[in-house]
Amino acid sequence: MKSFVNYLYKNQDLFYKVFLFLLTTVLIVYLFPKGGKFKYEIPKGKPWQYENLYAPFDFAILKSPEELSAEKERINKEHVPYYEYNSNVVEEVKLDLEEQFQKIFPDTIPGMDLTQLKNFVDQTAAEIYQNGLHQEIVPLSPDQLVYLKKGNEAREVTYQNIIKQNNLREFLNKQIDQARLQNYRDELVELFFNTIRPNVRFNEELTQNELESKYDQISYTRGNIERGTIIVAKGEVVEGKKLQILNSLKAEYESQIWTQSNYNWVIVGYSLLVFLALLMLMLFIRKYRYDIFQNNIKVTFIFFNLLMMVLLTVLIIKFNVNYVYVVPLCILPLTLKGFFDSRLGLFTHVITVLLLGFIVPDSYEYMFLQIIAGIVTILTVSELYKRANLFITVGQITLVYIVSYFAFTVIQEGSIYEVEPETFLMFLLGGLATLFVQPLIYAYEKIFGLVSDMSLLELSDTNSKLLKELSDKAPGTFHHSLNVANLAEAAANEIGANSMLARVGALYHDIGKMKNPTYFTENQTTSVNSHDELSPKESAEIIIEHVINGIEIAKKRNLPDRVIDFIRTHHGTTTVYYFYKKEKEINKDADPDDFRYPGPMPFSKETAILMMCDSVEAASKSIKEPTSRLIDDFVEKIINKQMEEGQFLNSNITFMEIQLVKKVLKRKLKNIYHLRIEYPE
């Protein structure tokens, strides 16, 4: 039992990766919609490339969206709306008319006129409320039939027979003229306007229910295809009715009710495909990015981003498949390039697109567009920390989407008039969403403890608190660090390494010298040397301690691990040769390990560059009368000695790249000393 526990403990990194791999596979399969997958890609407007296709079962031909839309439009035009007649309002208005009539028309009016007026008011009110009074908002055609609902009964009337409130004055004037009561026009108009109220309203709920009922009666199919009937022959162009039948077969196939056995086999199929895709990604990381493979946090970060893109796409498809291109899939390669490199970013992007190809419609078109956009992202984005570069990259990605979609549509439809402008809007929204990558990278830095170029740019500011403290306590070291940073940046640019990382690492590599600044010659302003009173061994210990002190300071100030790596490795496992030689003069049996830096040796191109630049810049101060040839020999001697000691064995830097670094250092030192070419005499 104890040995098994020890085995688990020793291999916990491997078990974690296996767990992460399997968990991601399970989650992706769980997110995928389950059902049959039509095994043919329908090539709209192009020849059928497969063998003759026969109907595998009986199925109905679905109507096209245009046909269904036309039927709904016809129903809308023929549909009779419902209006509600309120009888209570009529009774209330009658009472109000009697009351207002007595107030407006006094008893001094002759009896015959008063009777005539009373009859007129009653008859006019009855005519107004025969079909009701409507406060019209959205006018219909005068000849439009409507249902007028009184209680539980509804009868058809033409819309013009319902009096509108805005036509009430005209109606009253007409009635007054016919009754020859012009002498009482003002009083009668005042009477009706004070009392008459609308009693007809549009019954939206009843109208909508009736409309939905008619929609439900629409037949979504027209005709049937019997089993064994040939659907399309090889080489036949897929268009018109053939295309509609194929789409109907695909819809029927994918909507079939699956038995538990079928369902289980679909799960097995999805699991195998997702397993293989993720396995390729894991093997790629292990073979070509082994340093990332060894870091569980980085592997988790990669799989988390892949899973998030799948999750976001699945949610959008479930909401509305037409919005699938709004998903900013190019955030994935942008993010991975920002933290790692372009090759890993593109490979992960391709794997993600292949996974999404299972669930999106028009999978070939989707995968083509997304892979091309991913390649453009990787090729165009540089220095992501510069906002202008991000906007330019997003603009190029959006343009590629639009051009590719336009080309596909022209091929499939044979006309530019079938291009849907709404899809262009989807691409623009997706481009805008891609701009979210900058705050997303910042969040990832805080969550996963990673470092992007944007953070490195902040750290490269020489006005930062830590670098200002270095310039105050150890001004010579600060000046040395600036020179090394310039050399390292130029060398990194020459060989295609991360120049920003090399510069930041160089700026902070000697911060440990702040603890005992006067023990380092660049900070000694007088002729007094602090090492004169110490033994060579004690002096070497103080010199070596600046690495350990630098690591402690960096951790207290929360510097990223990628920057701390430069502090650890900038001397590798070399010896403090000056004091070792002095000790050997005193004691011939001196142990070189007592004068050796703890390491580790550089394990990346950037840390290897820093070791070369640091040694060359520091030693160049000892050149009394520099010449071009002397500097060339001097650089060769220092770097060749480091190579002989095997300091670059763990870094992925090649001999050719080392030669290029030497070339840059020689050129830069000659510029510093303002040397010219030595001409022969």
PDB file of C-alpha atoms in Angstrom, residues 456-643:
ATOM      1  CA  LEU A 456       6.221  42.895 -19.622  1.00  0.00           C
ATOM      2  CA  LEU A 457       5.707  46.364 -21.088  1.00  0.00           C
ATOM      3  CA  GLU A 458       4.611  47.618 -17.664  1.00  0.00           C
ATOM      4  CA  LEU A 459       7.631  45.958 -16.017  1.00  0.00           C
ATOM      5  CA  SER A 460      10.020  47.540 -18.550  1.00  0.00           C
ATOM      6  CA  ASP A 461       9.159  51.019 -17.273  1.00  0.00           C
ATOM      7  CA  THR A 462      12.346  52.285 -15.602  1.00  0.00           C
ATOM      8  CA  ASN A 463      10.225  54.570 -13.429  1.00  0.00           C
ATOM      9  CA  SER A 464       8.710  51.564 -11.654  1.00  0.00           C
ATOM     10  CA  LYS A 465       9.189  51.498  -7.896  1.00  0.00           C
ATOM     11  CA  LEU A 466      11.669  48.603  -7.841  1.00  0.00           C
ATOM     12  CA  LEU A 467      13.895  49.929 -10.630  1.00  0.00           C
ATOM     13  CA  LYS A 468      13.934  53.417  -9.076  1.00  0.00           C
ATOM     14  CA  GLU A 469      15.028  51.813  -5.825  1.00  0.00           C
ATOM     15  CA  LEU A 470      17.802  49.992  -7.712  1.00  0.00           C
ATOM     16  CA  SER A 471      18.956  53.248  -9.323  1.00  0.00           C
ATOM     17  CA  ASP A 472      19.070  54.940  -5.888  1.00  0.00           C
ATOM     18  CA  LYS A 473      20.869  52.176  -3.968  1.00  0.00           C
ATOM     19  CA  ALA A 474      23.070  50.786  -6.749  1.00  0.00           C
ATOM     20  CA  PRO A 475      23.334  53.347  -9.573  1.00  0.00           C
ATOM     21  CA  GLY A 476      26.229  51.523 -11.241  1.00  0.00           C
ATOM     22  CA  THR A 477      24.286  48.271 -11.309  1.00  0.00           C
ATOM     23  CA  PHE A 478      21.249  50.102 -12.695  1.00  0.00           C
ATOM     24  CA  HIS A 479      23.343  51.577 -15.519  1.00  0.00           C
ATOM     25  CA  HIS A 480      24.861  48.146 -16.193  1.00  0.00           C
ATOM     26  CA  SER A 481      21.346  46.618 -16.327  1.00  0.00           C
ATOM     27  CA  LEU A 482      20.206  49.223 -18.852  1.00  0.00           C
ATOM     28  CA  ASN A 483      23.180  48.472 -21.109  1.00  0.00           C
ATOM     29  CA  VAL A 484      22.584  44.721 -20.824  1.00  0.00           C
ATOM     30  CA  ALA A 485      18.876  45.255 -21.570  1.00  0.00           C
ATOM     31  CA  ASN A 486      19.705  47.113 -24.805  1.00  0.00           C
ATOM     32  CA  LEU A 487      22.144  44.396 -25.868  1.00  0.00           C
ATOM     33  CA  ALA A 488      19.731  41.561 -24.976  1.00  0.00           C
ATOM     34  CA  GLU A 489      16.836  43.193 -26.822  1.00  0.00           C
ATOM     35  CA  ALA A 490      18.906  43.631 -29.988  1.00  0.00           C
ATOM     36  CA  ALA A 491      20.216  40.054 -29.813  1.00  0.00           C
ATOM     37  CA  ALA A 492      16.732  38.621 -29.227  1.00  0.00           C
ATOM     38  CA  ASN A 493      15.376  40.513 -32.243  1.00  0.00           C
ATOM     39  CA  GLU A 494      18.201  39.121 -34.351  1.00  0.00           C
ATOM     40  CA  ILE A 495      17.381  35.463 -33.647  1.00  0.00           C
ATOM     41  CA  GLY A 496      13.583  35.803 -33.365  1.00  0.00           C
ATOM     42  CA  ALA A 497      13.348  35.362 -29.589  1.00  0.00           C
ATOM     43  CA  ASN A 498      11.014  37.313 -27.287  1.00  0.00           C
ATOM     44  CA  SER A 499      12.806  40.673 -27.203  1.00  0.00           C
ATOM     45  CA  MET A 500      10.451  42.214 -24.635  1.00  0.00           C
ATOM     46  CA  LEU A 501      10.981  39.318 -22.225  1.00  0.00           C
ATOM     47  CA  ALA A 502      14.768  39.469 -22.729  1.00  0.00           C
ATOM     48  CA  ARG A 503      14.782  43.211 -22.017  1.00  0.00           C
ATOM     49  CA  VAL A 504      12.680  42.922 -18.846  1.00  0.00           C
ATOM     50  CA  GLY A 505      14.758  40.003 -17.588  1.00  0.00           C
ATOM     51  CA  ALA A 506      17.931  42.044 -18.141  1.00  0.00           C
ATOM     52  CA  LEU A 507      16.538  45.060 -16.263  1.00  0.00           C
ATOM     53  CA  TYR A 508      15.834  42.990 -13.138  1.00  0.00           C
ATOM     54  CA  HIS A 509      18.587  40.348 -13.266  1.00  0.00           C
ATOM     55  CA  ASP A 510      20.882  42.136 -10.772  1.00  0.00           C
ATOM     56  CA  ILE A 511      18.367  43.550  -8.263  1.00  0.00           C
ATOM     57  CA  GLY A 512      19.976  41.362  -5.589  1.00  0.00           C
ATOM     58  CA  LYS A 513      22.978  43.718  -5.601  1.00  0.00           C
ATOM     59  CA  MET A 514      20.838  46.310  -3.763  1.00  0.00           C
ATOM     60  CA  LYS A 515      21.546  44.456  -0.506  1.00  0.00           C
ATOM     61  CA  ASN A 516      25.344  44.961  -0.592  1.00  0.00           C
ATOM     62  CA  PRO A 517      25.921  47.438  -3.429  1.00  0.00           C
ATOM     63  CA  THR A 518      29.474  48.516  -2.477  1.00  0.00           C
ATOM     64  CA  TYR A 519      30.811  44.966  -2.854  1.00  0.00           C
ATOM     65  CA  PHE A 520      30.330  45.275  -6.622  1.00  0.00           C
ATOM     66  CA  THR A 521      32.859  47.332  -8.551  1.00  0.00           C
ATOM     67  CA  GLU A 522      30.320  49.248 -10.673  1.00  0.00           C
ATOM     68  CA  ASN A 523      28.950  50.846  -7.474  1.00  0.00           C
ATOM     69  CA  GLN A 524      32.323  51.741  -5.895  1.00  0.00           C
ATOM     70  CA  THR A 525      32.838  55.502  -6.159  1.00  0.00           C
ATOM     71  CA  THR A 526      36.071  55.674  -4.129  1.00  0.00           C
ATOM     72  CA  SER A 527      39.385  53.842  -4.235  1.00  0.00           C
ATOM     73  CA  VAL A 528      38.378  51.819  -1.168  1.00  0.00           C
ATOM     74  CA  ASN A 529      37.456  48.241  -2.072  1.00  0.00           C
ATOM     75  CA  SER A 530      35.214  46.454   0.426  1.00  0.00           C
ATOM     76  CA  HIS A 531      36.766  43.101  -0.510  1.00  0.00           C
ATOM     77  CA  ASP A 532      40.243  44.114   0.690  1.00  0.00           C
ATOM     78  CA  GLU A 533      39.388  43.103   4.268  1.00  0.00           C
ATOM     79  CA  LEU A 534      37.775  39.794   3.288  1.00  0.00           C
ATOM     80  CA  SER A 535      39.152  36.434   2.255  1.00  0.00           C
ATOM     81  CA  PRO A 536      38.547  35.341  -1.349  1.00  0.00           C
ATOM     82  CA  LYS A 537      36.087  32.717  -0.131  1.00  0.00           C
ATOM     83  CA  GLU A 538      34.052  35.285   1.860  1.00  0.00           C
ATOM     84  CA  SER A 539      34.081  37.685  -1.072  1.00  0.00           C
ATOM     85  CA  ALA A 540      32.855  34.951  -3.399  1.00  0.00           C
ATOM     86  CA  GLU A 541      30.004  34.116  -1.014  1.00  0.00           C
ATOM     87  CA  ILE A 542      28.844  37.756  -1.029  1.00  0.00           C
ATOM     88  CA  ILE A 543      29.042  37.917  -4.822  1.00  0.00           C
ATOM     89  CA  ILE A 544      27.129  34.625  -5.223  1.00  0.00           C
ATOM     90  CA  GLU A 545      24.504  35.737  -2.692  1.00  0.00           C
ATOM     91  CA  HIS A 546      23.288  38.497  -5.024  1.00  0.00           C
ATOM     92  CA  VAL A 547      21.434  35.792  -7.008  1.00  0.00           C
ATOM     93  CA  ILE A 548      19.648  34.421  -3.913  1.00  0.00           C
ATOM     94  CA  ASN A 549      18.964  37.957  -2.637  1.00  0.00           C
ATOM     95  CA  GLY A 550      17.580  38.906  -6.041  1.00  0.00           C
ATOM     96  CA  ILE A 551      15.168  35.949  -6.014  1.00  0.00           C
ATOM     97  CA  GLU A 552      13.950  36.891  -2.520  1.00  0.00           C
ATOM     98  CA  ILE A 553      13.409  40.546  -3.484  1.00  0.00           C
ATOM     99  CA  ALA A 554      11.628  39.544  -6.704  1.00  0.00           C
ATOM    100  CA  LYS A 555       9.234  37.234  -4.849  1.00  0.00           C
ATOM    101  CA  LYS A 556       8.464  39.884  -2.222  1.00  0.00           C
ATOM    102  CA  ARG A 557       7.713  42.400  -4.992  1.00  0.00           C
ATOM    103  CA  ASN A 558       5.518  39.833  -6.842  1.00  0.00           C
ATOM    104  CA  LEU A 559       7.606  39.708  -9.997  1.00  0.00           C
ATOM    105  CA  PRO A 560       6.428  36.965 -12.406  1.00  0.00           C
ATOM    106  CA  ASP A 561       8.249  33.627 -12.409  1.00  0.00           C
ATOM    107  CA  ARG A 562       9.343  34.181 -16.011  1.00  0.00           C
ATOM    108  CA  VAL A 563      11.288  37.247 -14.875  1.00  0.00           C
ATOM    109  CA  ILE A 564      12.660  35.504 -11.744  1.00  0.00           C
ATOM    110  CA  ASP A 565      14.050  32.806 -14.063  1.00  0.00           C
ATOM    111  CA  PHE A 566      16.490  35.406 -15.447  1.00  0.00           C
ATOM    112  CA  ILE A 567      17.741  36.182 -11.946  1.00  0.00           C
ATOM    113  CA  ARG A 568      18.262  32.457 -11.238  1.00  0.00           C
ATOM    114  CA  THR A 569      20.061  31.630 -14.465  1.00  0.00           C
ATOM    115  CA  HIS A 570      22.057  34.685 -15.535  1.00  0.00           C
ATOM    116  CA  HIS A 571      25.285  33.199 -14.109  1.00  0.00           C
ATOM    117  CA  GLY A 572      24.277  29.575 -14.594  1.00  0.00           C
ATOM    118  CA  THR A 573      26.752  27.278 -12.817  1.00  0.00           C
ATOM    119  CA  THR A 574      29.850  29.331 -13.632  1.00  0.00           C
ATOM    120  CA  THR A 575      32.492  30.189 -11.005  1.00  0.00           C
ATOM    121  CA  VAL A 576      33.455  33.545  -9.525  1.00  0.00           C
ATOM    122  CA  TYR A 577      36.720  33.157 -11.369  1.00  0.00           C
ATOM    123  CA  TYR A 578      38.555  36.221  -9.983  1.00  0.00           C
ATOM    124  CA  PHE A 579      38.241  35.180  -6.345  1.00  0.00           C
ATOM    125  CA  TYR A 580      38.755  31.505  -7.162  1.00  0.00           C
ATOM    126  CA  LYS A 581      42.082  32.413  -8.767  1.00  0.00           C
ATOM    127  CA  LYS A 582      43.045  34.500  -5.708  1.00  0.00           C
ATOM    128  CA  GLU A 583      42.142  31.610  -3.410  1.00  0.00           C
ATOM    129  CA  LYS A 584      44.206  29.247  -5.532  1.00  0.00           C
ATOM    130  CA  GLU A 585      47.242  31.481  -5.047  1.00  0.00           C
ATOM    131  CA  ILE A 586      46.827  30.963  -1.297  1.00  0.00           C
ATOM    132  CA  ASN A 587      45.570  27.361  -1.341  1.00  0.00           C
ATOM    133  CA  LYS A 588      46.414  25.185  -4.328  1.00  0.00           C
ATOM    134  CA  ASP A 589      43.770  22.634  -3.241  1.00  0.00           C
ATOM    135  CA  ALA A 590      40.920  25.191  -3.384  1.00  0.00           C
ATOM    136  CA  ASP A 591      37.591  23.572  -4.331  1.00  0.00           C
ATOM    137  CA  PRO A 592      36.013  25.334  -7.364  1.00  0.00           C
ATOM    138  CA  ASP A 593      32.545  24.317  -6.126  1.00  0.00           C
ATOM    139  CA  ASP A 594      32.960  26.769  -3.230  1.00  0.00           C
ATOM    140  CA  PHE A 595      33.127  29.547  -5.830  1.00  0.00           C
ATOM    141  CA  ARG A 596      30.358  28.270  -8.101  1.00  0.00           C
ATOM    142  CA  TYR A 597      26.946  29.886  -8.626  1.00  0.00           C
ATOM    143  CA  PRO A 598      24.025  27.624  -7.617  1.00  0.00           C
ATOM    144  CA  GLY A 599      22.403  27.676 -11.061  1.00  0.00           C
ATOM    145  CA  PRO A 600      20.355  26.446 -12.786  1.00  0.00           C
ATOM    146  CA  MET A 601      21.814  26.903 -16.235  1.00  0.00           C
ATOM    147  CA  PRO A 602      19.808  28.917 -18.792  1.00  0.00           C
ATOM    148  CA  PHE A 603      16.876  26.910 -20.192  1.00  0.00           C
ATOM    149  CA  SER A 604      15.514  29.208 -22.897  1.00  0.00           C
ATOM    150  CA  LYS A 605      16.837  31.382 -25.696  1.00  0.00           C
ATOM    151  CA  GLU A 606      16.113  34.528 -23.717  1.00  0.00           C
ATOM    152  CA  THR A 607      17.940  33.430 -20.555  1.00  0.00           C
ATOM    153  CA  ALA A 608      20.903  32.218 -22.673  1.00  0.00           C
ATOM    154  CA  ILE A 609      21.040  35.620 -24.391  1.00  0.00           C
ATOM    155  CA  LEU A 610      21.084  37.369 -21.014  1.00  0.00           C
ATOM    156  CA  MET A 611      24.035  35.260 -19.796  1.00  0.00           C
ATOM    157  CA  MET A 612      26.039  36.190 -22.902  1.00  0.00           C
ATOM    158  CA  CYS A 613      25.134  39.886 -22.805  1.00  0.00           C
ATOM    159  CA  ASP A 614      25.690  40.204 -19.044  1.00  0.00           C
ATOM    160  CA  SER A 615      29.169  38.645 -19.177  1.00  0.00           C
ATOM    161  CA  VAL A 616      30.268  40.590 -22.246  1.00  0.00           C
ATOM    162  CA  GLU A 617      28.973  43.965 -20.995  1.00  0.00           C
ATOM    163  CA  ALA A 618      30.511  43.561 -17.521  1.00  0.00           C
ATOM    164  CA  ALA A 619      33.881  42.403 -18.839  1.00  0.00           C
ATOM    165  CA  SER A 620      34.001  45.096 -21.543  1.00  0.00           C
ATOM    166  CA  LYS A 621      34.637  47.692 -18.822  1.00  0.00           C
ATOM    167  CA  SER A 622      38.100  46.164 -18.319  1.00  0.00           C
ATOM    168  CA  ILE A 623      39.231  46.906 -21.902  1.00  0.00           C
ATOM    169  CA  LYS A 624      41.782  49.695 -21.699  1.00  0.00           C
ATOM    170  CA  GLU A 625      42.353  50.584 -25.343  1.00  0.00           C
ATOM    171  CA  PRO A 626      39.552  48.948 -27.333  1.00  0.00           C
ATOM    172  CA  THR A 627      40.014  48.203 -31.006  1.00  0.00           C
ATOM    173  CA  SER A 628      37.734  46.468 -33.457  1.00  0.00           C
ATOM    174  CA  ARG A 629      39.849  43.301 -33.501  1.00  0.00           C
ATOM    175  CA  LEU A 630      40.261  43.299 -29.734  1.00  0.00           C
ATOM    176  CA  ILE A 631      36.497  43.492 -29.203  1.00  0.00           C
ATOM    177  CA  ASP A 632      35.901  40.651 -31.693  1.00  0.00           C
ATOM    178  CA  ASP A 633      38.404  38.402 -29.910  1.00  0.00           C
ATOM    179  CA  PHE A 634      37.068  39.471 -26.517  1.00  0.00           C
ATOM    180  CA  VAL A 635      33.432  38.524 -27.351  1.00  0.00           C
ATOM    181  CA  GLU A 636      34.505  35.221 -28.914  1.00  0.00           C
ATOM    182  CA  LYS A 637      36.627  34.324 -25.898  1.00  0.00           C
ATOM    183  CA  ILE A 638      33.898  34.955 -23.282  1.00  0.00           C
ATOM    184  CA  ILE A 639      31.043  33.214 -25.110  1.00  0.00           C
ATOM    185  CA  ASN A 640      33.206  30.279 -26.247  1.00  0.00           C
ATOM    186  CA  LYS A 641      34.229  29.714 -22.622  1.00  0.00           C
ATOM    187  CA  GLN A 642      30.562  29.577 -21.610  1.00  0.00           C
ATOM    188  CA  MET A 643      29.907  27.075 -24.394  1.00  0.00           C
TER     189      MET A 643
END
